[in-house]
Amino acid sequence: MRRKTRSCCFPSCRPPAGRRGLAALLALALLVLSGCGGGKEDSLRIGAALYTQDDTFISAMAQDLEGLVREAESETGKKITLFIADGKSSQNTQMDQVDRFLARGCDVLFVNLVDRTAAAVIADKAEAEGVPLVFFNRQPVAEDIQRWDGIYYVGADARESGELQGKLVLEAWQADRETLDRNGDGILQYVMLEGEPGHQDSLLRTEYSIKAVTDGGVEVEKLANETANWNRAQAAARTAQWLEEFGEGIEVIFSNNDDMALGAIDALADTPQSRWPLIVGVDATAPALEAVAAGQLYGTVHNDGRGQAQAMIDLALALWNGEDPAVELTDGHYVWLPYRQVTLENLGEFLER
Ligand code: BGC
Ligand code: CA
């Protein structure tokens, strides 16, 4: 990879233009003292900024990061300190947290943006300090990622998750159209629970799930769509309204994530129905897998948060050591983890994890 030529010390040793004189003197002093330009080689400090810890998928990722850091410490014999900050859905709060990580001398930043359009400001701060920056889960636009070669994105392809979700529904429709097409009109009537507006996963899952169904030759009719901001309670409220409005006319509930699909299930459980619509989510969170096992959630699409956390740590360690990371980098900046469909058929594989 491109950064490999860096010396044994870490990029944070690379001073911003205005501080080069002082930094060069300091680096020289440290070189003399440690023999490795900074003496940081026994302790890696990572600052991880989460958009909010109050998100099922993100808080599971935070736990994965903590567990995997401990594993990496015992594998490498290096000390790794992980600082986690909760942005509480405020970009201003997250900016302060990033500033604090940089002031504390963090060696790598992991940033789960509150607002994707704030990427450039954070990228410039990190570049000014020469600290590599790994964005995850909330994808900045390509121009922001390409601002500097120390910027990375670890995530999964939103479009793929939409396609896989749509194919789950398409296959269910093809296999048992009589049951699914409740009103027998040959058209699939659906509602769509959308994630946060502006999030790549909301936009692309909404678009590509339906495209997969229509590309499969099935005519669809959208009864309603609304954002529930990834949130279970909001999704329950929206679904309750739709059940009042459309009754048993809803044949499929598409949800951009599992938490909202579980909210739809909560609403259905509170509303007498002769039969439930087919419900699909994305993530494969633990409670969603239970709902698949219980037959309430037809299927979901596994969003590999643990794989993403592992890739981030591998990347951080490699950058710190000035080595090639064990992860595959696309276009020098991106690490993509694949999505996978989950239904009752292969549920066992995911429950074991
Ligand atoms: C997940 C959602 C989560 C969101 C947060 C998405 O990739 O599917 O469950 O709320 O990321 O940014
Ligand atoms: Ca129908």
XYZ file of C-alpha atoms and ligand atoms in Angstrom:
366
model
C 0.000 0.000 0.000
C 0.973 3.539 -0.489
C 1.884 4.479 3.049
C 4.311 1.669 3.483
C 7.393 3.713 2.796
C 6.891 5.589 6.040
C 9.737 5.153 8.504
C 9.445 3.009 11.609
C 7.811 5.840 13.444
C 4.200 6.716 12.977
C 2.667 9.332 10.668
C 1.939 11.573 13.628
C 5.656 12.251 13.499
C 5.032 13.952 10.184
C 4.608 17.562 11.190
C 2.201 20.037 9.676
C 3.882 22.545 7.398
C 3.900 25.405 9.909
C 5.545 23.404 12.656
C 8.234 21.664 10.705
C 11.216 23.388 12.288
C 10.202 22.632 15.839
C 8.951 19.191 14.980
C 12.200 18.338 13.216
C 14.157 19.263 16.329
C 11.823 17.243 18.509
C 11.961 14.280 16.165
C 15.719 14.425 16.225
C 15.754 14.481 20.021
C 13.387 11.527 20.140
C 15.404 9.648 17.574
C 18.428 10.030 19.752
C 16.496 8.949 22.829
C 14.595 6.008 21.420
C 16.318 5.055 18.241
C 12.907 5.007 16.506
C 11.745 8.530 15.882
C 9.126 8.909 18.576
C 9.426 5.926 20.854
C 5.755 5.134 20.352
C 6.325 1.658 19.062
C 5.158 -0.091 22.229
C 1.860 1.673 22.613
C -0.763 2.406 20.006
C -3.428 4.935 20.967
C -6.672 4.891 19.017
C -9.460 7.447 19.345
C -12.850 6.167 18.179
C -15.669 8.691 17.723
C -19.164 7.178 17.425
C -22.113 9.104 15.993
C -24.167 7.826 18.918
C -23.763 4.895 21.203
C -27.528 4.732 21.341
C -27.665 2.686 18.117
C -27.829 -1.092 18.307
C -25.474 -1.749 15.406
C -22.935 0.890 16.443
C -22.872 -0.092 20.114
C -22.290 -3.718 19.059
C -19.411 -2.487 16.890
C -17.961 -0.594 19.857
C -18.025 -3.802 21.884
C -16.387 -5.671 19.029
C -13.670 -3.027 18.846
C -12.965 -3.360 22.558
C -12.811 -7.160 22.421
C -10.675 -7.230 19.276
C -8.242 -4.682 20.702
C -7.658 -6.994 23.683
C -7.097 -9.910 21.274
C -4.686 -7.857 19.162
C -2.777 -6.877 22.292
C -2.221 -10.460 23.288
C -1.339 -11.486 19.729
C 1.127 -8.683 19.121
C 2.422 -8.114 22.668
C 1.897 -4.373 22.073
C -0.142 -2.124 24.294
C -3.166 -0.682 22.524
C -5.318 1.962 24.172
C -8.753 2.534 22.709
C -10.617 5.713 23.658
C -14.301 5.678 22.739
C -16.355 8.872 22.533
C -20.129 9.076 22.123
C -21.101 11.923 19.789
C -24.730 11.761 20.980
C -25.891 12.674 17.482
C -24.275 16.120 17.636
C -21.638 17.011 15.047
C -20.374 19.828 17.289
C -19.825 17.402 20.147
C -18.019 15.041 17.787
C -15.759 17.837 16.536
C -14.698 18.575 20.123
C -14.043 14.879 20.688
C -11.859 14.688 17.587
C -9.931 17.773 18.733
C -9.405 16.152 22.119
C -8.176 12.889 20.589
C -5.661 14.816 18.519
C -4.562 16.904 21.507
C -4.060 13.714 23.533
C -1.710 12.428 20.871
C -3.830 9.614 19.467
C -1.997 7.728 16.725
C -5.055 6.800 14.653
C -8.643 8.063 14.572
C -11.725 5.960 13.851
C -14.631 8.238 12.960
C -18.287 7.310 12.587
C -19.558 10.679 11.388
C -22.683 12.257 12.816
C -23.094 14.265 9.633
C -21.446 12.843 6.537
C -20.840 16.319 5.156
C -18.499 17.118 8.073
C -15.874 14.698 6.739
C -13.696 17.310 5.040
C -13.192 19.371 8.210
C -12.157 16.298 10.205
C -9.947 15.056 7.376
C -8.110 18.393 7.325
C -7.583 18.348 11.092
C -6.155 14.822 10.928
C -3.934 15.652 7.984
C -2.616 18.762 9.749
C -1.482 16.519 12.613
C -0.355 13.714 10.308
C -2.723 11.288 12.061
C -4.329 8.627 9.858
C -8.090 8.653 9.840
C -10.411 5.715 9.309
C -14.036 6.631 8.664
C -16.493 3.797 9.150
C -20.184 2.983 8.682
C -21.160 6.502 7.551
C -19.474 6.983 4.236
C -18.120 10.375 3.181
C -18.209 11.328 -0.493
C -15.228 10.163 -2.553
C -13.683 13.648 -2.835
C -13.397 13.822 0.962
C -11.781 10.394 1.181
C -9.293 11.367 -1.501
C -8.197 14.570 0.227
C -5.170 12.853 1.708
C -3.589 9.421 1.397
C -3.937 8.876 5.171
C -7.733 8.676 4.927
C -9.605 5.385 4.724
C -13.156 4.102 4.755
C -14.115 0.721 6.198
C -17.642 -0.393 5.490
C -19.976 -2.466 3.405
C -21.503 -1.637 0.044
C -24.948 -0.177 0.744
C -26.217 -1.074 -2.698
C -25.359 -4.738 -2.160
C -27.426 -4.834 1.041
C -30.427 -3.417 -0.801
C -30.079 -5.932 -3.604
C -29.765 -8.859 -1.219
C -32.776 -7.715 0.777
C -34.827 -7.314 -2.398
C -33.813 -10.779 -3.574
C -35.009 -12.297 -0.305
C -38.439 -10.835 -0.986
C -38.377 -11.738 -4.672
C -37.565 -15.370 -3.919
C -40.246 -15.544 -1.223
C -42.772 -14.107 -3.686
C -41.787 -16.521 -6.412
C -41.861 -19.495 -4.046
C -45.220 -18.727 -2.456
C -46.999 -15.999 -4.298
C -50.437 -17.202 -3.280
C -49.744 -16.564 0.378
C -47.847 -13.325 -0.091
C -50.209 -11.696 -2.555
C -52.971 -11.305 -0.017
C -55.394 -9.491 -2.280
C -54.577 -11.692 -5.272
C -53.965 -8.795 -7.678
C -50.516 -10.012 -8.753
C -48.940 -6.798 -7.423
C -46.745 -6.612 -4.352
C -48.069 -3.902 -1.993
C -45.386 -2.673 0.381
C -44.347 -0.073 2.924
C -40.761 1.086 3.436
C -39.227 2.027 6.792
C -36.286 4.245 5.998
C -33.174 5.027 8.032
C -31.829 8.511 8.621
C -32.288 10.821 5.643
C -29.012 11.428 3.813
C -27.334 8.242 5.083
C -25.934 6.189 2.199
C -27.543 3.039 3.610
C -31.006 4.614 3.711
C -30.840 5.931 0.183
C -29.325 2.891 -1.485
C -31.141 0.170 0.454
C -34.459 1.863 -0.312
C -33.655 2.098 -4.001
C -31.953 -1.234 -4.647
C -34.244 -3.467 -2.594
C -37.176 -2.448 -4.754
C -35.101 -2.563 -7.926
C -34.182 -6.197 -7.226
C -37.857 -7.061 -6.961
C -38.905 -5.219 -10.106
C -35.856 -6.495 -12.030
C -37.134 -9.948 -11.107
C -40.306 -9.138 -13.040
C -42.620 -8.422 -10.102
C -44.871 -5.384 -10.188
C -44.887 -3.394 -6.951
C -47.079 -0.745 -5.383
C -45.706 1.489 -2.662
C -48.387 2.175 -0.065
C -46.172 4.374 2.107
C -42.604 5.193 3.032
C -41.232 7.215 5.889
C -38.062 7.674 7.848
C -37.873 6.176 11.327
C -34.203 7.223 11.748
C -32.914 3.663 12.346
C -34.990 3.629 15.515
C -37.214 0.867 16.856
C -39.731 3.043 18.716
C -40.167 5.438 15.787
C -40.673 2.481 13.443
C -43.305 1.006 15.755
C -45.175 4.320 15.697
C -45.044 4.601 11.867
C -46.131 1.001 11.398
C -49.027 1.398 13.833
C -50.278 4.316 11.710
C -49.920 2.302 8.510
C -51.759 -0.651 10.011
C -54.616 1.660 10.824
C -54.562 3.128 7.360
C -53.997 0.060 5.190
C -54.999 -2.793 7.493
C -54.149 -6.135 5.957
C -53.426 -4.509 2.596
C -49.711 -4.411 3.455
C -48.045 -7.473 1.968
C -44.396 -6.700 2.652
C -42.603 -4.420 5.111
C -39.133 -3.445 3.899
C -36.964 -1.971 6.608
C -33.579 -0.343 6.050
C -32.312 -1.961 9.276
C -33.236 -4.587 11.851
C -34.076 -2.242 14.695
C -36.846 -0.673 12.625
C -38.031 -4.128 11.485
C -38.299 -5.048 15.162
C -40.307 -1.854 15.700
C -42.692 -3.014 12.946
C -42.962 -6.365 14.733
C -43.765 -4.547 18.004
C -46.598 -2.701 16.260
C -47.937 -5.889 14.657
C -47.860 -7.678 17.994
C -50.089 -4.925 19.377
C -52.570 -5.030 16.485
C -54.899 -7.943 15.857
C -54.098 -9.352 12.384
C -55.185 -12.593 10.799
C -51.773 -12.879 9.138
C -48.618 -10.817 9.312
C -46.993 -9.247 6.262
C -43.549 -10.490 5.285
C -40.892 -8.391 7.056
C -37.235 -7.995 6.089
C -34.393 -6.057 7.710
C -30.651 -5.510 7.446
C -27.859 -6.048 10.029
C -28.475 -9.477 11.629
C -28.294 -8.041 15.146
C -28.780 -10.509 18.000
C -32.448 -9.570 18.650
C -33.175 -9.740 14.918
C -31.756 -13.255 14.709
C -34.078 -14.213 17.562
C -36.988 -12.750 15.609
C -35.971 -14.843 12.578
C -35.863 -17.926 14.810
C -39.333 -17.044 16.131
C -40.677 -16.753 12.575
C -41.561 -13.068 12.992
C -38.827 -11.650 10.787
C -38.636 -13.419 7.435
C -34.999 -12.553 6.839
C -32.241 -10.034 7.167
C -28.906 -9.176 5.571
C -25.819 -9.633 7.700
C -23.884 -6.381 8.094
C -20.501 -7.593 9.276
C -19.746 -5.110 12.057
C -17.216 -7.420 13.653
C -15.407 -7.857 10.341
C -15.374 -4.079 9.934
C -13.987 -3.615 13.457
C -11.298 -6.202 12.760
C -10.329 -4.488 9.503
C -10.063 -1.142 11.300
C -7.739 -2.565 13.927
C -5.648 -4.376 11.331
C -5.375 -1.149 9.385
C -4.418 0.866 12.477
C -1.725 -1.606 13.471
C -0.309 -1.802 9.968
C -0.190 1.979 9.573
C 1.440 2.300 12.942
C 4.027 -0.328 12.095
C 4.542 1.043 8.613
C 3.520 -2.326 7.129
C 1.112 -3.570 4.506
C -2.251 -4.217 6.171
C -3.672 -7.724 6.006
C -6.838 -6.198 4.543
C -7.529 -5.654 0.868
C -7.530 -1.966 -0.023
C -9.615 -0.811 -2.969
C -8.395 2.358 -4.698
C -5.872 2.820 -1.889
C -8.556 3.998 0.544
C -11.447 1.551 0.923
C -11.944 -1.715 2.773
C -15.207 -3.417 1.826
C -16.795 -6.216 3.820
C -19.407 -8.372 2.086
C -23.069 -8.598 3.122
C -24.852 -11.958 3.395
C -28.489 -12.982 3.397
C -29.878 -14.627 6.526
C -33.084 -16.660 6.740
C -34.260 -19.591 8.859
C -32.303 -21.856 6.510
C -28.813 -20.608 7.427
C -29.642 -18.951 10.760
C -27.533 -21.484 12.703
C -24.332 -20.165 11.162
C -25.004 -16.663 12.478
C -26.285 -17.692 15.917
C -23.008 -19.509 16.569
C -20.972 -16.325 16.231
C -26.932 0.004 10.056
C -27.942 0.631 10.968
C -27.303 1.712 11.785
C -26.590 2.711 10.883
C -25.863 3.752 11.695
C -26.271 1.070 9.227
O -25.269 0.486 8.434
O -27.550 -0.918 9.199
O -28.502 -0.324 11.831
O -28.289 2.359 12.547
O -25.684 2.047 10.044
O -25.114 4.610 10.894
Ca -51.105 -7.763 -3.952
